[in-house]
Amino acid sequence: MAYIEPAPIKDRENPLESMMSRFNIAAEKLGLEEQVYNVLKNPAKQVIVSLPITMDNGKIEVFEGIRVIHSNILGPAKGGIRFAPDVHLDEVRALAAWMTWKCAVVDIPYGGGKGGVRCNPREMSAGEIERLMRAYTLAMIDVFGPDKDIPAPDMGTGPREMAWLMDEYSKSHGMTVNAVVTGKPLVLGGSLGRTEATGRGVMVSALAAMEKLKINPYQATCAVQGFGNVGSWAAILLEERGLKVVAISDISGAYHNSNGINIQEAIAYRDNNKGTLEGYKGAEKLSTPGELLELDVDVLVPAAVEDVITTANADKIKAKLIVEGANGPTSAKADQILVDKGVMSVPDILANAGGVTVSYFEWVQNRLGYKWTAERVNRRSDRIMKDAFQNVYKAAQQYDVPLRIAAYIVAIDKVAKTYKFRGGF
Ligand code: GLU
């Protein structure tokens, strides 16, 4: 779990406003018709439920569960479920819309959705989390479905929770339905390569961008914020491709070593240390975690939470390239500051789309009743990520806009065209 504490609510820019402001710019550049704009501006469905759970102490606590389907124009909705203490409707709405754009950018046949439960999984027992996941699944039993809405892991959830979801859904339907959810454990029909898929996509898009910027990976340095699934896999794979990873961070703080951090060693340390880097000795602890973002590195990978690069620190960023492993790490107000400084950002809806791409492969394999090799999964997802990058890069040149707006343009254009062919429904 990537768990960097987000900025206090009062200092945060609303992720929904951030998403909408980019959507508005892209829609205008594209000359999107008003009626299509109005359809895409609003989520197709929003469900909010109360989930009473018996806690280990015998008391009943009521949790709020949300699922938002932003769009199902391209196909069934797709998107993760987030378990976090600060989940709120606007955030889930933004994340659901980002899934629509993400799936369209990588050209997979899905719409966008997202789920969230406001809870703190770090303070809950496995039994409590299981009861919560099963209750959430039952509450959403008519929302989910392999042809309707296909959840997956997100912050605070992983293969274990997806297994409970698949089991609960299957029991309700009287048969095993593994295609209802992705990111499952391998034995339940998970896909090889899914665990590392998001980090791998970050690596592939980072290398594609570095080629454009003429940065030699073997001479480049990199800082990675967040050491959960996305950050740690991105760090390993970037290190493997020659970059020197000089800083990493997680909830316990940020760690810097100008000679490079041994990522395998840091991961082994984390795994033997209750999942955190607390007390890690392979690097020096920075006095504040935010310093990691301002280090003099070539490549910066924010792979934790939303809104970490804001108007408060954007002018202090020294990296030449930002590759967004997290969803929404840069606030909309910070975009222009980075553009003016000449920093290239590979936006979230492109950079972290490797995860949902391999989720798609998992769903395809489940429906085929067949298993692909890791080589096949990686080869196909690398190709999709490279093609998506080139497509977005081309649109950026054509419309004379930064990569972020170009990615929205590519996505909105695809969804709008599909909508027009399908007609009003
Ligand atoms: N939660 C991941 C994301 O934000 C994965 C979604 C999926 O695989 O459906 O992209």
Short mmCIF file of C-alpha atoms and ligand atoms in Angstrom, two decimals:
data_model
loop_
_atom_site.label_atom_id
_atom_site.label_comp_id
_atom_site.label_asym_id
_atom_site.label_seq_id
_atom_site.Cartn_x
_atom_site.Cartn_y
_atom_site.Cartn_z
CA MET A 1 0.00 0.00 0.00
CA ALA A 2 1.37 3.40 -0.95
CA TYR A 3 0.53 5.49 2.04
CA ILE A 4 1.86 9.04 2.02
CA GLU A 5 -0.42 11.24 4.12
CA PRO A 6 -2.24 13.63 1.81
CA ALA A 7 -2.20 17.36 2.49
CA PRO A 8 -4.76 18.47 5.09
CA ILE A 9 -8.18 18.90 3.49
CA LYS A 10 -8.14 22.69 3.85
CA ASP A 11 -4.91 23.00 1.78
CA ARG A 12 -6.04 20.62 -0.90
CA GLU A 13 -7.36 21.47 -4.29
CA ASN A 14 -10.49 19.49 -5.01
CA PRO A 15 -9.54 16.59 -7.35
CA LEU A 16 -12.87 16.90 -9.14
CA GLU A 17 -12.15 20.55 -9.93
CA SER A 18 -8.65 19.58 -11.09
CA MET A 19 -10.08 16.91 -13.40
CA MET A 20 -12.80 19.24 -14.73
CA SER A 21 -10.46 22.12 -15.45
CA ARG A 22 -8.29 19.91 -17.71
CA PHE A 23 -11.41 18.38 -19.26
CA ASN A 24 -12.69 21.89 -20.04
CA ILE A 25 -9.44 22.96 -21.70
CA ALA A 26 -9.27 19.77 -23.79
CA ALA A 27 -12.98 19.96 -24.72
CA GLU A 28 -12.51 23.49 -25.97
CA LYS A 29 -9.39 22.65 -28.02
CA LEU A 30 -11.25 19.74 -29.51
CA GLY A 31 -14.37 21.78 -30.23
CA LEU A 32 -16.49 19.25 -28.33
CA GLU A 33 -20.22 19.70 -28.97
CA GLU A 34 -22.16 21.01 -26.01
CA GLN A 35 -24.52 18.04 -25.79
CA VAL A 36 -21.63 15.57 -25.70
CA TYR A 37 -19.82 17.81 -23.21
CA ASN A 38 -22.85 17.69 -20.93
CA VAL A 39 -23.02 13.89 -21.10
CA LEU A 40 -19.32 13.46 -20.29
CA LYS A 41 -19.30 16.10 -17.59
CA ASN A 42 -21.68 14.13 -15.37
CA PRO A 43 -21.18 10.65 -13.94
CA ALA A 44 -23.61 8.03 -15.30
CA LYS A 45 -24.30 6.56 -11.85
CA GLN A 46 -23.40 7.26 -8.23
CA VAL A 47 -24.22 4.82 -5.45
CA ILE A 48 -23.66 5.55 -1.75
CA VAL A 49 -24.31 2.87 0.86
CA SER A 50 -24.02 2.47 4.62
CA LEU A 51 -22.20 -0.66 5.71
CA PRO A 52 -22.76 -1.79 9.32
CA ILE A 53 -19.88 -4.04 10.36
CA THR A 54 -19.35 -5.97 13.60
CA MET A 55 -15.89 -5.04 14.78
CA ASP A 56 -13.64 -7.41 16.73
CA ASN A 57 -14.66 -5.72 20.00
CA GLY A 58 -18.29 -6.70 19.36
CA LYS A 59 -19.45 -3.16 18.55
CA ILE A 60 -21.12 -2.28 15.27
CA GLU A 61 -19.53 0.48 13.22
CA VAL A 62 -21.15 1.97 10.14
CA PHE A 63 -18.91 2.72 7.15
CA GLU A 64 -19.75 4.72 4.04
CA GLY A 65 -19.21 2.95 0.71
CA ILE A 66 -19.27 4.68 -2.66
CA ARG A 67 -19.22 3.47 -6.26
CA VAL A 68 -19.30 5.91 -9.13
CA ILE A 69 -19.65 4.92 -12.76
CA HIS A 70 -18.53 7.88 -14.78
CA SER A 71 -19.16 6.38 -18.20
CA ASN A 72 -20.02 3.09 -19.85
CA ILE A 73 -19.99 4.39 -23.40
CA LEU A 74 -16.87 2.43 -24.42
CA GLY A 75 -17.87 -0.70 -22.51
CA PRO A 76 -18.35 -1.95 -18.94
CA ALA A 77 -17.09 0.43 -16.28
CA LYS A 78 -13.64 -0.39 -14.92
CA GLY A 79 -11.78 0.89 -11.91
CA GLY A 80 -10.41 0.15 -8.49
CA ILE A 81 -11.76 0.26 -4.97
CA ARG A 82 -10.02 2.51 -2.49
CA PHE A 83 -10.01 1.92 1.26
CA ALA A 84 -8.78 5.13 2.89
CA PRO A 85 -9.75 7.41 5.77
CA ASP A 86 -10.36 10.50 3.62
CA VAL A 87 -12.37 8.99 0.75
CA HIS A 88 -15.08 11.41 -0.36
CA LEU A 89 -17.58 11.60 -3.18
CA ASP A 90 -15.83 14.34 -5.21
CA GLU A 91 -12.59 12.37 -5.08
CA VAL A 92 -14.28 9.16 -6.24
CA ARG A 93 -16.07 11.08 -9.01
CA ALA A 94 -12.74 12.47 -10.22
CA LEU A 95 -11.07 9.07 -10.02
CA ALA A 96 -13.96 7.47 -11.94
CA ALA A 97 -13.70 10.04 -14.72
CA TRP A 98 -9.92 9.56 -14.84
CA MET A 99 -10.59 5.84 -15.43
CA THR A 100 -12.78 6.70 -18.43
CA TRP A 101 -10.01 8.84 -19.92
CA LYS A 102 -7.33 6.31 -19.00
CA CYS A 103 -9.08 3.38 -20.70
CA ALA A 104 -9.70 5.53 -23.78
CA VAL A 105 -6.05 6.69 -23.95
CA VAL A 106 -4.79 3.10 -24.03
CA ASP A 107 -7.65 2.09 -26.30
CA ILE A 108 -9.18 -0.71 -24.24
CA PRO A 109 -12.94 -1.36 -24.40
CA TYR A 110 -13.97 -0.09 -21.00
CA GLY A 111 -15.71 2.87 -19.44
CA GLY A 112 -14.62 4.33 -16.14
CA GLY A 113 -15.66 3.70 -12.57
CA LYS A 114 -14.23 3.91 -9.08
CA GLY A 115 -15.17 2.80 -5.61
CA GLY A 116 -14.22 3.89 -2.15
CA VAL A 117 -14.90 3.03 1.44
CA ARG A 118 -14.04 5.55 4.14
CA CYS A 119 -12.04 3.49 6.64
CA ASN A 120 -8.51 3.09 7.90
CA PRO A 121 -7.37 -0.40 6.90
CA ARG A 122 -4.10 0.05 8.77
CA GLU A 123 -6.04 0.09 12.02
CA MET A 124 -8.35 -2.82 11.16
CA SER A 125 -7.86 -6.56 11.58
CA ALA A 126 -7.95 -8.89 8.57
CA GLY A 127 -11.33 -10.16 9.78
CA GLU A 128 -12.80 -6.64 9.96
CA ILE A 129 -11.50 -5.81 6.48
CA GLU A 130 -12.94 -9.06 5.13
CA ARG A 131 -16.39 -8.35 6.62
CA LEU A 132 -16.27 -4.82 5.20
CA MET A 133 -15.25 -6.01 1.73
CA ARG A 134 -17.98 -8.65 1.66
CA ALA A 135 -20.61 -6.18 2.87
CA TYR A 136 -19.52 -3.65 0.23
CA THR A 137 -19.74 -6.33 -2.47
CA LEU A 138 -23.24 -7.37 -1.39
CA ALA A 139 -24.37 -3.74 -1.33
CA MET A 140 -23.06 -3.34 -4.90
CA ILE A 141 -24.23 -6.73 -6.16
CA ASP A 142 -26.45 -5.19 -8.85
CA VAL A 143 -23.84 -2.60 -9.81
CA PHE A 144 -20.93 -4.99 -10.39
CA GLY A 145 -20.83 -7.57 -13.16
CA PRO A 146 -18.34 -8.80 -15.79
CA ASP A 147 -20.29 -6.93 -18.47
CA LYS A 148 -21.36 -4.00 -16.28
CA ASP A 149 -18.75 -2.81 -13.85
CA ILE A 150 -15.47 -4.58 -13.09
CA PRO A 151 -13.64 -3.47 -9.94
CA ALA A 152 -9.93 -3.88 -9.15
CA PRO A 153 -7.48 -2.94 -6.40
CA ASP A 154 -6.59 0.65 -5.60
CA MET A 155 -5.04 2.35 -2.55
CA GLY A 156 -5.58 0.25 0.59
CA THR A 157 -6.79 -2.86 -1.26
CA GLY A 158 -5.02 -5.70 -3.07
CA PRO A 159 -5.42 -9.28 -4.33
CA ARG A 160 -6.70 -10.50 -0.93
CA GLU A 161 -9.66 -8.09 -1.00
CA MET A 162 -10.37 -8.91 -4.66
CA ALA A 163 -10.55 -12.61 -3.74
CA TRP A 164 -13.22 -11.84 -1.10
CA LEU A 165 -15.14 -9.74 -3.62
CA MET A 166 -15.02 -12.50 -6.24
CA ASP A 167 -16.12 -15.10 -3.68
CA GLU A 168 -19.04 -13.02 -2.38
CA TYR A 169 -20.22 -12.14 -5.89
CA SER A 170 -19.88 -15.76 -7.03
CA LYS A 171 -21.86 -17.07 -4.06
CA SER A 172 -24.69 -14.66 -4.79
CA HIS A 173 -24.82 -15.91 -8.37
CA GLY A 174 -24.51 -19.61 -7.58
CA MET A 175 -21.43 -20.05 -9.76
CA THR A 176 -17.82 -18.94 -9.98
CA VAL A 177 -17.62 -15.61 -11.80
CA ASN A 178 -13.96 -14.70 -11.86
CA ALA A 179 -14.28 -12.07 -14.60
CA VAL A 180 -16.24 -9.78 -12.25
CA VAL A 181 -13.04 -8.40 -10.74
CA THR A 182 -9.37 -8.07 -11.70
CA GLY A 183 -6.20 -7.95 -9.66
CA LYS A 184 -7.08 -11.32 -8.11
CA PRO A 185 -4.53 -13.76 -6.70
CA LEU A 186 -3.06 -15.96 -9.47
CA VAL A 187 -4.81 -19.15 -8.31
CA LEU A 188 -8.22 -17.47 -8.61
CA GLY A 189 -7.64 -16.43 -12.21
CA GLY A 190 -5.37 -13.45 -11.68
CA SER A 191 -3.00 -12.60 -14.51
CA LEU A 192 0.74 -13.02 -14.52
CA GLY A 193 2.27 -9.57 -14.68
CA ARG A 194 -0.70 -7.77 -13.04
CA THR A 195 1.11 -6.99 -9.78
CA GLU A 196 3.94 -5.16 -11.50
CA ALA A 197 1.83 -3.83 -14.39
CA THR A 198 1.32 -0.24 -13.21
CA GLY A 199 4.98 0.20 -12.26
CA ARG A 200 6.02 -1.38 -15.53
CA GLY A 201 3.85 1.04 -17.50
CA VAL A 202 5.41 3.92 -15.56
CA MET A 203 8.84 2.64 -16.59
CA VAL A 204 7.84 2.24 -20.24
CA SER A 205 6.35 5.73 -20.44
CA ALA A 206 9.32 7.23 -18.57
CA LEU A 207 11.72 5.71 -21.10
CA ALA A 208 9.59 6.91 -24.02
CA ALA A 209 9.58 10.45 -22.61
CA MET A 210 13.31 10.35 -21.84
CA GLU A 211 13.96 9.45 -25.45
CA LYS A 212 12.09 12.60 -26.55
CA LEU A 213 13.99 14.71 -24.02
CA LYS A 214 17.29 13.05 -25.01
CA ILE A 215 17.98 11.95 -21.43
CA ASN A 216 20.26 8.91 -21.31
CA PRO A 217 18.79 6.49 -18.71
CA TYR A 218 22.26 5.30 -17.78
CA GLN A 219 23.19 8.82 -16.73
CA ALA A 220 19.87 9.78 -15.20
CA THR A 221 18.79 10.07 -11.58
CA CYS A 222 15.30 9.52 -10.26
CA ALA A 223 13.22 10.07 -7.11
CA VAL A 224 10.14 7.97 -6.39
CA GLN A 225 7.46 9.13 -3.95
CA GLY A 226 5.45 6.25 -2.51
CA PHE A 227 6.82 2.75 -1.97
CA GLY A 228 3.66 0.72 -2.31
CA ASN A 229 2.89 -1.50 -5.26
CA VAL A 230 3.26 1.18 -7.95
CA GLY A 231 6.25 3.07 -6.54
CA SER A 232 8.36 0.06 -5.60
CA TRP A 233 7.80 -1.68 -8.94
CA ALA A 234 8.49 1.51 -10.87
CA ALA A 235 11.70 1.95 -8.84
CA ILE A 236 12.93 -1.61 -9.48
CA LEU A 237 12.19 -1.47 -13.18
CA LEU A 238 13.70 2.00 -13.67
CA GLU A 239 16.80 0.86 -11.79
CA GLU A 240 16.94 -2.20 -14.06
CA ARG A 241 16.88 0.12 -17.09
CA GLY A 242 19.92 2.02 -15.83
CA LEU A 243 18.51 4.92 -13.79
CA LYS A 244 19.99 5.70 -10.42
CA VAL A 245 17.15 5.89 -7.90
CA VAL A 246 18.44 8.38 -5.32
CA ALA A 247 15.30 8.83 -3.21
CA ILE A 248 12.26 6.84 -2.11
CA SER A 249 9.57 7.50 0.47
CA ASP A 250 6.54 6.11 2.25
CA ILE A 251 4.39 6.94 5.25
CA SER A 252 7.45 6.75 7.53
CA GLY A 253 9.36 9.49 5.64
CA ALA A 254 11.64 10.11 2.66
CA TYR A 255 15.09 8.56 2.25
CA HIS A 256 17.91 9.96 0.10
CA ASN A 257 21.22 8.53 -1.03
CA SER A 258 23.05 10.37 -3.80
CA ASN A 259 25.00 7.19 -4.64
CA GLY A 260 21.78 5.39 -5.41
CA ILE A 261 19.50 3.23 -3.28
CA ASN A 262 19.57 -0.54 -3.70
CA ILE A 263 15.87 -1.02 -4.44
CA GLN A 264 15.74 -4.81 -4.02
CA GLU A 265 17.32 -4.36 -0.62
CA ALA A 266 14.85 -1.59 0.33
CA ILE A 267 11.93 -3.81 -0.70
CA ALA A 268 13.27 -6.73 1.35
CA TYR A 269 13.66 -4.34 4.30
CA ARG A 270 10.08 -3.07 3.91
CA ASP A 271 8.67 -6.59 3.64
CA ASN A 272 10.40 -7.66 6.86
CA ASN A 273 9.40 -4.44 8.63
CA LYS A 274 5.58 -4.56 8.66
CA GLY A 275 5.43 -3.00 5.21
CA THR A 276 7.20 0.29 5.99
CA LEU A 277 10.65 1.80 5.44
CA GLU A 278 10.74 3.07 9.05
CA GLY A 279 14.33 2.84 10.28
CA TYR A 280 15.76 2.13 6.80
CA LYS A 281 19.53 2.59 6.95
CA GLY A 282 20.49 2.39 3.26
CA ALA A 283 19.87 6.13 2.85
CA GLU A 284 19.62 9.31 4.87
CA LYS A 285 16.20 10.33 6.13
CA LEU A 286 15.18 13.76 4.80
CA SER A 287 13.92 16.19 7.43
CA THR A 288 10.54 16.54 5.70
CA PRO A 289 9.01 14.03 3.23
CA GLY A 290 8.06 16.84 0.81
CA GLU A 291 11.78 17.53 0.14
CA LEU A 292 11.88 14.45 -2.06
CA LEU A 293 9.79 16.27 -4.65
CA GLU A 294 12.23 19.16 -4.80
CA LEU A 295 15.43 17.13 -5.25
CA ASP A 296 17.73 17.88 -8.15
CA VAL A 297 16.96 14.75 -10.18
CA ASP A 298 16.19 14.10 -13.84
CA VAL A 299 13.03 12.10 -13.31
CA LEU A 300 10.42 12.42 -10.56
CA VAL A 301 7.80 9.70 -10.07
CA PRO A 302 4.98 10.68 -7.69
CA ALA A 303 3.37 7.31 -6.95
CA ALA A 304 1.42 7.95 -3.75
CA VAL A 305 -1.65 10.16 -3.44
CA GLU A 306 -3.39 13.11 -5.11
CA ASP A 307 -2.33 16.73 -4.91
CA VAL A 308 1.28 16.46 -3.82
CA ILE A 309 2.55 18.87 -6.50
CA THR A 310 0.59 22.07 -5.98
CA THR A 311 1.03 25.84 -6.26
CA ALA A 312 2.91 25.55 -2.94
CA ASN A 313 5.87 23.64 -4.37
CA ALA A 314 5.60 23.47 -8.19
CA ASP A 315 8.11 26.28 -8.72
CA LYS A 316 10.65 24.38 -6.59
CA ILE A 317 10.56 21.21 -8.69
CA LYS A 318 13.94 20.61 -10.34
CA ALA A 319 13.20 17.42 -12.26
CA LYS A 320 13.07 17.67 -16.07
CA LEU A 321 10.46 14.97 -16.30
CA ILE A 322 7.54 13.98 -14.05
CA VAL A 323 5.95 10.58 -14.63
CA GLU A 324 2.72 10.25 -12.67
CA GLY A 325 2.39 6.80 -11.08
CA ALA A 326 -0.41 8.06 -8.79
CA ASN A 327 -3.79 9.35 -9.92
CA GLY A 328 -3.99 13.13 -9.73
CA PRO A 329 -0.65 13.89 -8.02
CA THR A 330 -0.44 17.32 -9.69
CA SER A 331 -3.18 19.85 -9.02
CA ALA A 332 -4.56 21.69 -12.04
CA LYS A 333 -3.32 25.00 -10.69
CA ALA A 334 0.25 23.66 -10.67
CA ASP A 335 0.14 22.56 -14.33
CA GLN A 336 0.96 25.96 -15.81
CA ILE A 337 3.82 26.57 -13.36
CA LEU A 338 5.46 23.32 -14.51
CA VAL A 339 4.84 24.07 -18.18
CA ASP A 340 6.39 27.55 -17.76
CA LYS A 341 9.44 25.96 -16.15
CA GLY A 342 9.78 23.59 -19.09
CA VAL A 343 9.08 20.45 -17.04
CA MET A 344 7.53 17.64 -19.08
CA SER A 345 4.75 15.73 -17.27
CA VAL A 346 3.61 12.33 -18.46
CA PRO A 347 0.09 12.52 -17.02
CA ASP A 348 -1.50 9.90 -14.78
CA ILE A 349 -4.12 8.85 -17.34
CA LEU A 350 -1.26 7.78 -19.62
CA ALA A 351 1.65 6.95 -17.27
CA ASN A 352 -0.22 4.67 -14.86
CA ALA A 353 -2.49 3.00 -17.43
CA GLY A 354 -0.36 -0.18 -17.43
CA GLY A 355 -2.38 -1.46 -14.46
CA VAL A 356 -5.77 -1.29 -16.10
CA THR A 357 -4.27 -2.60 -19.35
CA VAL A 358 -3.20 -5.82 -17.66
CA SER A 359 -6.54 -5.86 -15.80
CA TYR A 360 -8.10 -5.98 -19.25
CA PHE A 361 -5.83 -8.91 -20.15
CA GLU A 362 -6.88 -10.64 -16.93
CA TRP A 363 -10.56 -10.23 -17.84
CA VAL A 364 -9.89 -11.50 -21.38
CA GLN A 365 -8.10 -14.58 -20.01
CA ASN A 366 -10.95 -15.25 -17.54
CA ARG A 367 -13.48 -15.13 -20.34
CA LEU A 368 -11.34 -17.34 -22.56
CA GLY A 369 -10.70 -19.75 -19.72
CA TYR A 370 -7.05 -19.65 -20.69
CA LYS A 371 -3.81 -18.40 -19.15
CA TRP A 372 -1.23 -16.28 -20.93
CA THR A 373 2.49 -16.41 -20.19
CA ALA A 374 4.16 -13.46 -18.45
CA GLU A 375 6.07 -12.79 -21.69
CA ARG A 376 2.86 -12.42 -23.64
CA VAL A 377 1.31 -10.13 -21.03
CA ASN A 378 4.41 -7.91 -20.82
CA ARG A 379 5.00 -7.77 -24.56
CA ARG A 380 1.41 -6.76 -25.26
CA SER A 381 1.15 -4.23 -22.45
CA ASP A 382 4.51 -2.64 -23.37
CA ARG A 383 3.28 -2.27 -26.95
CA ILE A 384 0.02 -0.66 -25.83
CA MET A 385 1.86 1.77 -23.53
CA LYS A 386 4.38 2.73 -26.21
CA ASP A 387 1.69 3.27 -28.83
CA ALA A 388 -0.40 5.32 -26.40
CA PHE A 389 2.59 7.50 -25.59
CA GLN A 390 3.33 8.16 -29.27
CA ASN A 391 -0.33 8.92 -29.94
CA VAL A 392 -0.50 11.43 -27.12
CA TYR A 393 2.84 12.95 -28.14
CA LYS A 394 1.53 13.40 -31.67
CA ALA A 395 -1.65 15.06 -30.40
CA ALA A 396 0.46 17.39 -28.23
CA GLN A 397 2.28 18.57 -31.34
CA GLN A 398 -0.85 18.78 -33.45
CA TYR A 399 -2.78 20.87 -30.92
CA ASP A 400 0.28 22.59 -29.50
CA VAL A 401 -0.56 21.61 -25.92
CA PRO A 402 1.27 19.84 -23.06
CA LEU A 403 1.09 16.04 -22.85
CA ARG A 404 -1.59 16.20 -20.15
CA ILE A 405 -4.07 18.13 -22.26
CA ALA A 406 -3.12 16.02 -25.28
CA ALA A 407 -4.00 12.86 -23.35
CA TYR A 408 -7.41 14.31 -22.46
CA ILE A 409 -7.92 15.30 -26.10
CA VAL A 410 -7.13 11.78 -27.34
CA ALA A 411 -9.45 10.28 -24.70
CA ILE A 412 -12.37 12.68 -25.06
CA ASP A 413 -12.20 12.43 -28.83
CA LYS A 414 -12.51 8.65 -28.68
CA VAL A 415 -15.37 8.64 -26.18
CA ALA A 416 -17.21 11.42 -28.05
CA LYS A 417 -16.90 9.61 -31.41
CA THR A 418 -18.17 6.37 -29.87
CA TYR A 419 -21.05 8.22 -28.26
CA LYS A 420 -22.05 9.75 -31.58
CA PHE A 421 -22.07 6.37 -33.35
CA ARG A 422 -24.11 4.78 -30.56
CA GLY A 423 -26.52 7.69 -30.55
CA GLY A 424 -28.54 9.06 -27.65
CA PHE A 425 -29.52 6.40 -25.18
N1 GLU B 1 -6.77 1.26 -9.50
C1 GLU B 1 -5.98 1.18 -10.70
C2 GLU B 1 -6.02 2.49 -11.45
O1 GLU B 1 -6.30 3.53 -10.88
C3 GLU B 1 -6.34 -0.03 -11.55
C4 GLU B 1 -7.73 -0.07 -12.06
C5 GLU B 1 -8.07 -1.37 -12.78
O2 GLU B 1 -7.20 -2.19 -12.99
O3 GLU B 1 -9.25 -1.52 -13.11
O4 GLU B 1 -5.70 2.55 -12.60
#
